[in-house]
């Protein structure tokens, strides 16, 4: 059983002892704390909170507890029920709500669920706000609403509203997509993507759509993280149906993986690279991704004579950096596209619409598009330490050892070399250091990761 309390939300397995898993008692505790925090920063006497969920088996149970707790705290609830993470984010601003709760454990397995907490902008709480929620939860002292002040619930569906916003983007050309007579294959991993993606593709003008794992039952047909080893069925479907492209999302539809027309992986890291290339060709401006994302975005940005900056890992950090630099496009190397023209949140629908438009406007297949970009490969590793290890001291020593290299320490230690980089981050939940290394070939990336691991092991 697991319960992970962090500034970005509450995540845990379903079932078990209170305080050791995401139990009904824990859900009430953290939703109550969130409501107390939102009330402290809101100017409204009556709170309005949007609630959406993915299609996990535990989703209905968690949603009922969340909605009831909000009502009991005196908040009105806009219940959009089965909805993607970006749909819920958009609904918060559309409703002029005080905040939102997304019930989803993203790419985690079926036994997990989570509470992702939004502010009035439909964006994830920043570190300071998240910490305050955790502190309030530990105090465990709440005041329930009197009988005349109990909240009300309004049920709404924001599916079409979200699609409308995507189709209204100036760089999305549904007419051009329709004229291309495309065939597209999708894997929606038995969650809310199965509700919204077929409708998005229909309204974009895609001629034929083939869907696998489209049932909204939460019984994930494969590991829900959209990594190559989990996507063999969709790759085969693309080839068998002679589709021009395949799209894969995670259970809450904020990550997008692309399958090329020959069944090969376009590469999650290259989702944002390709979409950014298209956006920058029409809209000059800066770009942002996190420190662990591919250098290819930097290269493409500089090829357009624009400025790239890196942010600490985490969507809220990327969004913050994008606002500081007025970036026109940004995201994360896990397939997360953040396009401020629509909203400040990772959104697979935006990624799909922009990528399809790019394909048909430039008359290129996915493999041809991928061939335009510099080739990089990332090696992801970890080194396990004892609980007594001073990880901060280890990272500081590595930083000092590489003082003559280009070092960024806003999130762990990232060392940039001429043709490669390595990023070391400590885990917030385990005594481990995560090691990400990127180079032009898998062999070079692995070699760099191993050399840094040896440096760390020599210090232990």
Tab-separated table of C-alpha atoms in Angstrom:
chain	number	residue	atom	x	y	z
A	1	UNK	CA	0.000	0.000	0.000
A	2	UNK	CA	1.253	3.502	-0.788
A	3	UNK	CA	0.253	7.075	-0.055
A	4	UNK	CA	2.430	9.831	-1.506
A	5	UNK	CA	1.736	13.339	-0.241
A	6	UNK	CA	3.432	16.041	-2.268
A	7	UNK	CA	2.958	19.671	-3.197
A	8	UNK	CA	1.621	18.556	-6.591
A	9	UNK	CA	-1.187	16.423	-5.174
A	10	UNK	CA	-2.076	13.289	-3.266
A	11	UNK	CA	-1.438	9.916	-4.877
A	12	UNK	CA	-1.947	6.430	-3.529
A	13	UNK	CA	-3.168	2.900	-3.954
A	14	UNK	CA	-6.780	2.046	-3.240
A	15	UNK	CA	-7.497	-0.061	-0.164
A	16	UNK	CA	-5.599	-0.500	3.078
A	17	UNK	CA	-5.017	1.345	6.301
A	18	UNK	CA	-5.749	5.026	6.801
A	19	UNK	CA	-2.603	7.080	6.309
A	20	UNK	CA	-0.947	4.289	4.329
A	21	UNK	CA	-3.108	4.338	1.180
A	22	UNK	CA	-5.675	6.515	-0.564
A	23	UNK	CA	-8.558	5.543	1.715
A	24	UNK	CA	-11.921	7.346	1.986
A	25	UNK	CA	-10.722	8.927	5.225
A	26	UNK	CA	-7.590	10.265	3.555
A	27	UNK	CA	-9.609	11.596	0.630
A	28	UNK	CA	-11.872	13.546	3.007
A	29	UNK	CA	-8.852	14.865	4.886
A	30	UNK	CA	-7.026	16.248	1.870
A	31	UNK	CA	-10.090	17.560	0.035
A	32	UNK	CA	-11.090	19.365	3.232
A	33	UNK	CA	-7.598	20.856	3.516
A	34	UNK	CA	-7.684	21.954	-0.119
A	35	UNK	CA	-11.068	23.602	0.383
A	36	UNK	CA	-9.809	25.447	3.473
A	37	UNK	CA	-6.844	26.726	1.473
A	38	UNK	CA	-8.961	27.832	-1.506
A	39	UNK	CA	-11.328	29.641	0.850
A	40	UNK	CA	-8.370	31.495	2.363
A	41	UNK	CA	-7.280	32.913	-1.002
A	42	UNK	CA	-10.666	33.389	-2.692
A	43	UNK	CA	-12.613	36.633	-2.693
A	44	UNK	CA	-15.888	34.741	-3.157
A	45	UNK	CA	-18.120	34.011	-0.201
A	46	UNK	CA	-19.426	30.864	-1.921
A	47	UNK	CA	-16.771	28.657	-3.459
A	48	UNK	CA	-17.187	26.942	-6.819
A	49	UNK	CA	-14.984	23.910	-7.552
A	50	UNK	CA	-14.827	21.863	-10.769
A	51	UNK	CA	-14.398	18.086	-10.403
A	52	UNK	CA	-13.413	15.746	-13.244
A	53	UNK	CA	-12.095	12.188	-13.333
A	54	UNK	CA	-10.532	9.619	-15.602
A	55	UNK	CA	-12.131	6.193	-16.091
A	56	UNK	CA	-10.274	4.279	-13.386
A	57	UNK	CA	-12.213	1.550	-11.585
A	58	UNK	CA	-11.974	3.522	-8.343
A	59	UNK	CA	-12.936	6.791	-10.002
A	60	UNK	CA	-16.644	6.781	-9.196
A	61	UNK	CA	-15.998	5.947	-5.550
A	62	UNK	CA	-13.382	8.671	-5.173
A	63	UNK	CA	-15.509	11.177	-7.060
A	64	UNK	CA	-18.502	10.589	-4.770
A	65	UNK	CA	-16.360	11.211	-1.684
A	66	UNK	CA	-14.723	14.301	-3.211
A	67	UNK	CA	-18.037	15.829	-4.270
A	68	UNK	CA	-19.668	15.083	-0.900
A	69	UNK	CA	-16.739	16.551	1.002
A	70	UNK	CA	-16.803	19.741	-1.054
A	71	UNK	CA	-20.548	20.084	-0.510
A	72	UNK	CA	-20.107	19.533	3.210
A	73	UNK	CA	-17.509	22.291	3.267
A	74	UNK	CA	-20.004	24.645	1.662
A	75	UNK	CA	-18.604	24.649	-1.878
A	76	UNK	CA	-20.729	24.413	-5.001
A	77	UNK	CA	-19.501	21.699	-7.362
A	78	UNK	CA	-19.435	21.646	-11.152
A	79	UNK	CA	-19.252	17.898	-11.782
A	80	UNK	CA	-17.933	17.233	-15.285
A	81	UNK	CA	-17.433	13.548	-14.399
A	82	UNK	CA	-15.525	11.593	-17.080
A	83	UNK	CA	-13.155	14.174	-18.513
A	84	UNK	CA	-9.505	14.580	-19.436
A	85	UNK	CA	-7.093	16.539	-17.278
A	86	UNK	CA	-6.872	19.385	-19.831
A	87	UNK	CA	-10.676	19.423	-20.159
A	88	UNK	CA	-10.993	19.914	-16.407
A	89	UNK	CA	-8.383	22.670	-16.455
A	90	UNK	CA	-10.273	24.487	-19.199
A	91	UNK	CA	-13.587	24.051	-17.364
A	92	UNK	CA	-12.219	25.859	-14.292
A	93	UNK	CA	-11.654	29.067	-16.219
A	94	UNK	CA	-14.837	28.685	-18.268
A	95	UNK	CA	-16.848	28.433	-15.045
A	96	UNK	CA	-14.914	31.249	-13.347
A	97	UNK	CA	-14.425	28.699	-10.587
A	98	UNK	CA	-12.192	29.046	-7.544
A	99	UNK	CA	-10.353	25.833	-8.292
A	100	UNK	CA	-10.617	22.267	-9.489
A	101	UNK	CA	-9.844	18.691	-8.512
A	102	UNK	CA	-8.830	16.099	-11.093
A	103	UNK	CA	-9.247	12.509	-9.959
A	104	UNK	CA	-6.559	10.664	-11.872
A	105	UNK	CA	-3.303	8.834	-11.264
A	106	UNK	CA	-2.187	9.633	-14.804
A	107	UNK	CA	0.008	6.786	-16.132
A	108	UNK	CA	0.053	4.772	-12.877
A	109	UNK	CA	-1.406	1.225	-12.859
A	110	UNK	CA	-5.086	0.486	-12.182
A	111	UNK	CA	-4.796	0.149	-8.384
A	112	UNK	CA	-3.671	3.778	-8.089
A	113	UNK	CA	-5.663	6.982	-7.995
A	114	UNK	CA	-4.872	10.569	-7.069
A	115	UNK	CA	-6.172	14.048	-6.362
A	116	UNK	CA	-4.592	16.683	-8.600
A	117	UNK	CA	-5.320	20.164	-7.316
A	118	UNK	CA	-5.930	23.259	-9.455
A	119	UNK	CA	-6.088	26.976	-8.721
A	120	UNK	CA	-8.568	29.479	-10.156
A	121	UNK	CA	-6.553	29.655	-13.397
A	122	UNK	CA	-7.065	25.948	-13.994
A	123	UNK	CA	-3.359	25.384	-13.326
A	124	UNK	CA	-1.690	23.115	-10.788
A	125	UNK	CA	-1.010	24.634	-7.389
A	126	UNK	CA	2.482	26.051	-7.089
A	127	UNK	CA	4.930	24.796	-4.470
A	128	UNK	CA	3.929	27.360	-1.858
A	129	UNK	CA	0.205	26.660	-2.227
A	130	UNK	CA	0.734	22.907	-2.263
A	131	UNK	CA	2.764	23.093	0.925
A	132	UNK	CA	0.018	25.084	2.643
A	133	UNK	CA	-2.539	22.401	1.738
A	134	UNK	CA	-0.291	19.748	3.298
A	135	UNK	CA	0.141	21.835	6.437
A	136	UNK	CA	-3.607	22.359	6.783
A	137	UNK	CA	-4.148	18.624	6.314
A	138	UNK	CA	-1.746	17.840	9.152
A	139	UNK	CA	-3.663	20.200	11.463
A	140	UNK	CA	-6.782	18.185	10.609
A	141	UNK	CA	-9.142	20.856	11.945
A	142	UNK	CA	-12.019	21.865	9.668
A	143	UNK	CA	-15.357	23.601	9.987
A	144	UNK	CA	-18.301	22.078	8.118
A	145	UNK	CA	-21.029	24.203	6.556
A	146	UNK	CA	-24.306	24.813	8.385
A	147	UNK	CA	-27.427	23.282	6.862
A	148	UNK	CA	-28.363	26.381	4.833
A	149	UNK	CA	-24.849	26.705	3.411
A	150	UNK	CA	-24.266	23.163	2.123
A	151	UNK	CA	-22.992	23.209	-1.462
A	152	UNK	CA	-24.942	22.274	-4.561
A	153	UNK	CA	-23.906	20.067	-7.482
A	154	UNK	CA	-24.356	20.885	-11.163
A	155	UNK	CA	-23.541	18.232	-13.764
A	156	UNK	CA	-22.009	19.424	-17.050
A	157	UNK	CA	-20.124	17.939	-20.000
A	158	UNK	CA	-17.198	19.974	-21.314
A	159	UNK	CA	-16.174	17.603	-24.122
A	160	UNK	CA	-17.430	19.734	-27.001
A	161	UNK	CA	-16.296	22.953	-25.342
A	162	UNK	CA	-12.735	21.641	-25.174
A	163	UNK	CA	-12.827	20.494	-28.805
A	164	UNK	CA	-14.256	23.877	-29.839
A	165	UNK	CA	-11.272	25.625	-28.230
A	166	UNK	CA	-8.816	23.375	-30.056
A	167	UNK	CA	-10.499	23.836	-33.443
A	168	UNK	CA	-10.585	27.606	-32.919
A	169	UNK	CA	-6.786	27.798	-32.716
A	170	UNK	CA	-5.451	29.767	-35.712
A	171	UNK	CA	-2.740	27.168	-36.413
A	172	UNK	CA	-5.242	24.288	-36.543
A	173	UNK	CA	-6.628	23.787	-40.068
A	174	UNK	CA	-9.513	21.297	-40.056
A	175	UNK	CA	-10.299	22.027	-43.709
A	176	UNK	CA	-6.797	21.036	-44.805
A	177	UNK	CA	-6.984	17.880	-42.678
A	178	UNK	CA	-10.329	16.953	-44.227
A	179	UNK	CA	-8.985	17.442	-47.748
A	180	UNK	CA	-6.108	15.046	-46.974
A	181	UNK	CA	-8.522	12.092	-46.411
A	182	UNK	CA	-6.481	10.760	-43.503
A	183	UNK	CA	-6.705	7.413	-41.768
A	184	UNK	CA	-5.686	7.571	-38.109
A	185	UNK	CA	-5.288	4.847	-35.471
A	186	UNK	CA	-5.607	5.595	-31.753
A	187	UNK	CA	-5.032	3.752	-28.479
A	188	UNK	CA	-7.014	5.395	-25.667
A	189	UNK	CA	-6.040	2.877	-22.953
A	190	UNK	CA	-9.556	2.216	-21.593
A	191	UNK	CA	-10.010	5.702	-20.219
A	192	UNK	CA	-11.400	9.117	-21.081
A	193	UNK	CA	-9.429	9.402	-24.310
A	194	UNK	CA	-11.976	6.936	-25.669
A	195	UNK	CA	-14.671	9.534	-25.073
A	196	UNK	CA	-13.032	12.607	-26.555
A	197	UNK	CA	-10.439	11.581	-29.168
A	198	UNK	CA	-12.788	9.922	-31.696
A	199	UNK	CA	-14.980	13.032	-31.532
A	200	UNK	CA	-11.959	15.343	-31.927
A	201	UNK	CA	-10.757	13.449	-34.997
A	202	UNK	CA	-14.254	13.460	-36.488
A	203	UNK	CA	-14.528	17.219	-36.113
A	204	UNK	CA	-11.015	17.713	-37.477
A	205	UNK	CA	-12.147	15.993	-40.650
A	206	UNK	CA	-10.218	12.719	-40.342
A	207	UNK	CA	-11.807	10.315	-42.806
A	208	UNK	CA	-11.253	7.025	-40.950
A	209	UNK	CA	-10.406	6.404	-37.303
A	210	UNK	CA	-9.516	2.998	-35.884
A	211	UNK	CA	-9.610	2.752	-32.083
A	212	UNK	CA	-8.231	0.106	-29.766
A	213	UNK	CA	-8.798	-0.016	-25.996
A	214	UNK	CA	-11.618	2.464	-26.369
A	215	UNK	CA	-13.864	1.166	-23.573
A	216	UNK	CA	-14.102	3.534	-20.615
A	217	UNK	CA	-13.851	0.817	-17.960
A	218	UNK	CA	-10.440	1.399	-16.359
A	219	UNK	CA	-9.288	-2.143	-17.104
A	220	UNK	CA	-6.099	-1.061	-18.823
A	221	UNK	CA	-5.251	-3.436	-21.647
A	222	UNK	CA	-1.537	-2.804	-21.113
A	223	UNK	CA	0.723	-0.790	-18.848
A	224	UNK	CA	-0.862	2.670	-19.220
A	225	UNK	CA	2.383	4.600	-19.590
A	226	UNK	CA	2.793	5.341	-23.341
A	227	UNK	CA	6.263	3.848	-23.724
A	228	UNK	CA	7.409	1.823	-26.790
A	229	UNK	CA	7.304	-1.550	-25.031
A	230	UNK	CA	3.608	-0.984	-24.240
A	231	UNK	CA	2.557	0.058	-27.744
A	232	UNK	CA	3.063	-2.991	-29.936
A	233	UNK	CA	-0.669	-3.411	-30.671
A	234	UNK	CA	-1.194	0.150	-31.891
A	235	UNK	CA	1.983	-0.060	-33.985
A	236	UNK	CA	0.608	-3.188	-35.696
A	237	UNK	CA	-2.785	-1.506	-36.187
A	238	UNK	CA	-1.190	1.486	-37.939
A	239	UNK	CA	0.544	-0.819	-40.426
A	240	UNK	CA	-2.429	-3.177	-40.915
A	241	UNK	CA	-4.878	-0.338	-41.596
A	242	UNK	CA	-2.373	1.649	-43.667
A	243	UNK	CA	-2.929	4.620	-41.379
A	244	UNK	CA	-0.985	7.815	-41.974
A	245	UNK	CA	-0.332	8.137	-38.238
A	246	UNK	CA	-1.187	6.671	-34.846
A	247	UNK	CA	-1.776	8.484	-31.558
A	248	UNK	CA	-1.510	7.121	-28.024
A	249	UNK	CA	-2.495	8.911	-24.829
A	250	UNK	CA	-2.260	8.125	-21.139
A	251	UNK	CA	-5.411	7.639	-19.002
A	252	UNK	CA	-5.940	11.378	-18.369
A	253	UNK	CA	-4.931	12.494	-21.889
A	254	UNK	CA	-2.251	15.063	-21.091
A	255	UNK	CA	0.560	13.036	-22.695
A	256	UNK	CA	0.810	12.208	-26.394
A	257	UNK	CA	2.900	9.557	-28.119
A	258	UNK	CA	2.955	9.320	-31.907
A	259	UNK	CA	3.302	6.210	-34.084
A	260	UNK	CA	4.748	6.792	-37.558
A	261	UNK	CA	3.107	5.379	-40.671
A	262	UNK	CA	5.551	2.442	-40.763
A	263	UNK	CA	4.714	1.391	-37.201
A	264	UNK	CA	7.865	2.847	-35.649
A	265	UNK	CA	7.848	5.111	-32.619
A	266	UNK	CA	8.039	8.808	-33.434
A	267	UNK	CA	9.421	9.190	-29.922
A	268	UNK	CA	7.697	10.835	-26.959
A	269	UNK	CA	10.554	13.304	-26.667
A	270	UNK	CA	9.883	14.442	-30.218
A	271	UNK	CA	6.173	15.200	-29.783
A	272	UNK	CA	6.933	18.663	-28.393
A	273	UNK	CA	9.895	19.097	-30.767
A	274	UNK	CA	7.781	18.630	-33.892
A	275	UNK	CA	4.812	20.653	-32.662
A	276	UNK	CA	7.138	23.464	-31.553
A	277	UNK	CA	8.825	23.476	-34.971
A	278	UNK	CA	5.421	23.992	-36.589
A	279	UNK	CA	4.376	26.716	-34.140
A	280	UNK	CA	7.702	28.575	-34.424
A	281	UNK	CA	7.471	28.567	-38.217
A	282	UNK	CA	4.349	30.726	-37.865
A	283	UNK	CA	4.800	32.419	-34.469
A	284	UNK	CA	8.259	33.668	-33.472
A	285	UNK	CA	8.919	33.409	-29.759
A	286	UNK	CA	10.741	31.548	-27.023
A	287	UNK	CA	10.290	27.943	-25.906
A	288	UNK	CA	10.621	26.070	-22.606
A	289	UNK	CA	10.961	22.450	-21.544
A	290	UNK	CA	12.231	20.818	-18.374
A	291	UNK	CA	15.840	19.925	-17.667
A	292	UNK	CA	15.290	16.227	-18.381
A	293	UNK	CA	13.782	16.790	-21.834
A	294	UNK	CA	15.635	16.353	-25.107
A	295	UNK	CA	18.102	18.959	-26.343
A	296	UNK	CA	16.356	18.687	-29.719
A	297	UNK	CA	13.854	21.385	-28.668
A	298	UNK	CA	16.718	23.775	-27.971
A	299	UNK	CA	18.262	22.990	-31.361
A	300	UNK	CA	14.990	23.499	-33.238
A	301	UNK	CA	14.280	26.732	-31.357
A	302	UNK	CA	17.717	28.118	-32.186
A	303	UNK	CA	17.259	27.086	-35.827
A	304	UNK	CA	14.313	29.492	-35.854
A	305	UNK	CA	16.579	32.171	-34.296
A	306	UNK	CA	14.577	32.091	-31.075
A	307	UNK	CA	15.494	31.553	-27.422
A	308	UNK	CA	15.124	28.322	-25.448
A	309	UNK	CA	15.216	28.098	-21.645
A	310	UNK	CA	15.001	25.124	-19.297
A	311	UNK	CA	12.823	24.759	-16.206
A	312	UNK	CA	12.877	22.464	-13.217
A	313	UNK	CA	11.052	19.170	-13.731
A	314	UNK	CA	7.297	19.396	-13.201
A	315	UNK	CA	4.492	20.952	-15.234
A	316	UNK	CA	3.965	23.819	-12.784
A	317	UNK	CA	7.644	24.770	-13.132
A	318	UNK	CA	7.520	24.666	-16.928
A	319	UNK	CA	4.394	26.841	-16.944
A	320	UNK	CA	6.005	29.330	-14.572
A	321	UNK	CA	9.083	29.617	-16.793
A	322	UNK	CA	6.904	29.945	-19.898
A	323	UNK	CA	5.094	32.899	-18.335
A	324	UNK	CA	8.377	34.540	-17.331
A	325	UNK	CA	9.764	34.276	-20.871
A	326	UNK	CA	6.435	34.778	-22.663
A	327	UNK	CA	7.042	31.473	-24.468
A	328	UNK	CA	4.823	30.642	-27.435
A	329	UNK	CA	5.150	26.882	-26.939
A	330	UNK	CA	6.589	24.587	-24.307
A	331	UNK	CA	6.174	21.279	-22.603
A	332	UNK	CA	7.871	18.164	-21.344
A	333	UNK	CA	9.680	15.340	-23.056
A	334	UNK	CA	7.086	12.820	-21.900
A	335	UNK	CA	4.787	13.925	-24.721
A	336	UNK	CA	3.347	16.909	-22.872
A	337	UNK	CA	2.495	19.837	-25.163
A	338	UNK	CA	1.721	23.178	-23.478
A	339	UNK	CA	0.341	25.768	-25.896
A	340	UNK	CA	-0.660	29.026	-24.167
A	341	UNK	CA	-2.828	30.046	-27.126
A	342	UNK	CA	-5.233	27.386	-25.797
A	343	UNK	CA	-4.330	27.158	-22.088
A	344	UNK	CA	-1.388	26.635	-19.752
A	345	UNK	CA	-1.524	22.858	-19.357
A	346	UNK	CA	-0.299	19.713	-21.090
A	347	UNK	CA	-2.925	18.784	-23.652
A	348	UNK	CA	-2.842	15.799	-26.022
A	349	UNK	CA	-5.785	17.202	-28.023
A	350	UNK	CA	-3.817	20.327	-28.865
A	351	UNK	CA	-0.821	18.177	-29.785
A	352	UNK	CA	-2.876	15.979	-32.119
A	353	UNK	CA	-4.543	18.908	-33.891
A	354	UNK	CA	-1.277	20.796	-34.428
A	355	UNK	CA	0.624	17.685	-35.544
A	356	UNK	CA	-2.035	16.678	-38.085
A	357	UNK	CA	-2.099	20.210	-39.458
A	358	UNK	CA	1.682	20.198	-39.702
A	359	UNK	CA	1.613	16.883	-41.585
A	360	UNK	CA	-0.923	17.944	-44.194
A	361	UNK	CA	0.340	21.515	-44.610
A	362	UNK	CA	3.932	20.395	-45.106
A	363	UNK	CA	2.936	17.284	-47.090
A	364	UNK	CA	5.145	15.082	-44.947
A	365	UNK	CA	4.716	11.706	-43.294
A	366	UNK	CA	5.688	11.295	-39.639
A	367	UNK	CA	8.952	9.597	-40.617
A	368	UNK	CA	9.781	12.504	-42.924
A	369	UNK	CA	9.021	14.987	-40.161
A	370	UNK	CA	11.151	13.058	-37.678
A	371	UNK	CA	13.997	13.026	-40.193
A	372	UNK	CA	14.131	16.825	-40.087
A	373	UNK	CA	15.252	16.909	-36.474
A	374	UNK	CA	18.605	16.200	-34.820
A	375	UNK	CA	18.821	12.648	-33.522
A	376	UNK	CA	19.205	12.195	-29.787
A	377	UNK	CA	18.711	9.266	-27.441
A	378	UNK	CA	18.062	9.397	-23.689
A	379	UNK	CA	19.271	6.763	-21.238
A	380	UNK	CA	17.242	6.661	-18.001
A	381	UNK	CA	18.902	5.111	-14.953
A	382	UNK	CA	18.940	5.224	-11.172
A	383	UNK	CA	21.365	4.550	-8.382
A	384	UNK	CA	20.035	3.210	-5.069
A	385	UNK	CA	21.460	4.614	-1.865
A	386	UNK	CA	20.989	3.958	1.824
A	387	UNK	CA	18.574	6.151	3.832
A	388	UNK	CA	21.550	7.578	5.699
A	389	UNK	CA	23.296	8.829	2.548
A	390	UNK	CA	23.581	12.619	2.325
A	391	UNK	CA	22.283	12.950	-1.244
A	392	UNK	CA	22.539	16.740	-1.262
A	393	UNK	CA	26.215	16.532	-0.354
A	394	UNK	CA	26.776	13.948	-3.101
A	395	UNK	CA	25.184	16.190	-5.715
A	396	UNK	CA	27.169	19.204	-4.493
A	397	UNK	CA	30.405	17.242	-4.841
A	398	UNK	CA	29.511	16.214	-8.401
A	399	UNK	CA	28.691	19.840	-9.195
A	400	UNK	CA	32.060	21.019	-7.877
A	401	UNK	CA	33.875	18.283	-9.784
A	402	UNK	CA	32.349	19.590	-13.031
A	403	UNK	CA	32.849	23.279	-12.265
A	404	UNK	CA	34.542	23.781	-15.643
A	405	UNK	CA	31.522	22.375	-17.493
A	406	UNK	CA	28.160	24.081	-18.020
A	407	UNK	CA	26.176	23.224	-14.860
A	408	UNK	CA	22.546	24.010	-14.002
A	409	UNK	CA	21.477	23.366	-10.401
A	410	UNK	CA	17.872	24.657	-10.312
A	411	UNK	CA	16.698	21.040	-10.022
A	412	UNK	CA	19.386	18.618	-8.947
A	413	UNK	CA	22.510	18.889	-11.102
A	414	UNK	CA	22.511	19.013	-14.899
A	415	UNK	CA	25.830	19.003	-16.724
A	416	UNK	CA	25.869	20.073	-20.372
A	417	UNK	CA	28.674	18.874	-22.608
A	418	UNK	CA	29.264	19.768	-26.259
A	419	UNK	CA	27.249	16.892	-27.720
A	420	UNK	CA	25.496	15.442	-24.681
A	421	UNK	CA	24.191	16.095	-21.175
A	422	UNK	CA	23.486	14.296	-17.924
A	423	UNK	CA	20.909	15.237	-15.284
A	424	UNK	CA	20.976	13.987	-11.684
A	425	UNK	CA	17.875	14.363	-9.499
A	426	UNK	CA	17.103	12.991	-6.079
A	427	UNK	CA	13.750	11.311	-5.539
A	428	UNK	CA	11.288	12.953	-3.167
A	429	UNK	CA	10.053	9.580	-1.929
A	430	UNK	CA	13.011	7.153	-2.036
A	431	UNK	CA	16.761	7.218	-1.249
A	432	UNK	CA	17.737	7.158	-4.921
A	433	UNK	CA	19.279	9.442	-7.522
A	434	UNK	CA	17.693	9.396	-10.964
A	435	UNK	CA	20.184	9.690	-13.802
A	436	UNK	CA	19.148	10.908	-17.241
A	437	UNK	CA	21.764	11.099	-19.972
A	438	UNK	CA	21.331	12.159	-23.607
A	439	UNK	CA	23.649	11.779	-26.577
A	440	UNK	CA	23.417	11.226	-30.323
A	441	UNK	CA	23.384	7.411	-30.015
A	442	UNK	CA	22.001	5.001	-27.396
A	443	UNK	CA	25.503	3.621	-26.812
A	444	UNK	CA	26.925	7.082	-26.099
A	445	UNK	CA	24.034	7.929	-23.766
A	446	UNK	CA	24.477	4.681	-21.824
A	447	UNK	CA	28.230	5.233	-21.612
A	448	UNK	CA	27.732	8.741	-20.206
A	449	UNK	CA	25.215	7.494	-17.644
A	450	UNK	CA	27.569	4.730	-16.527
A	451	UNK	CA	30.478	7.140	-16.140
A	452	UNK	CA	28.424	9.430	-13.890
A	453	UNK	CA	27.166	6.434	-11.889
A	454	UNK	CA	30.791	5.428	-11.291
A	455	UNK	CA	31.613	8.965	-10.106
A	456	UNK	CA	28.797	8.726	-7.572
A	457	UNK	CA	29.712	5.215	-6.450
A	458	UNK	CA	33.321	6.341	-5.873
A	459	UNK	CA	32.012	8.972	-3.465
A	460	UNK	CA	29.837	6.650	-1.402
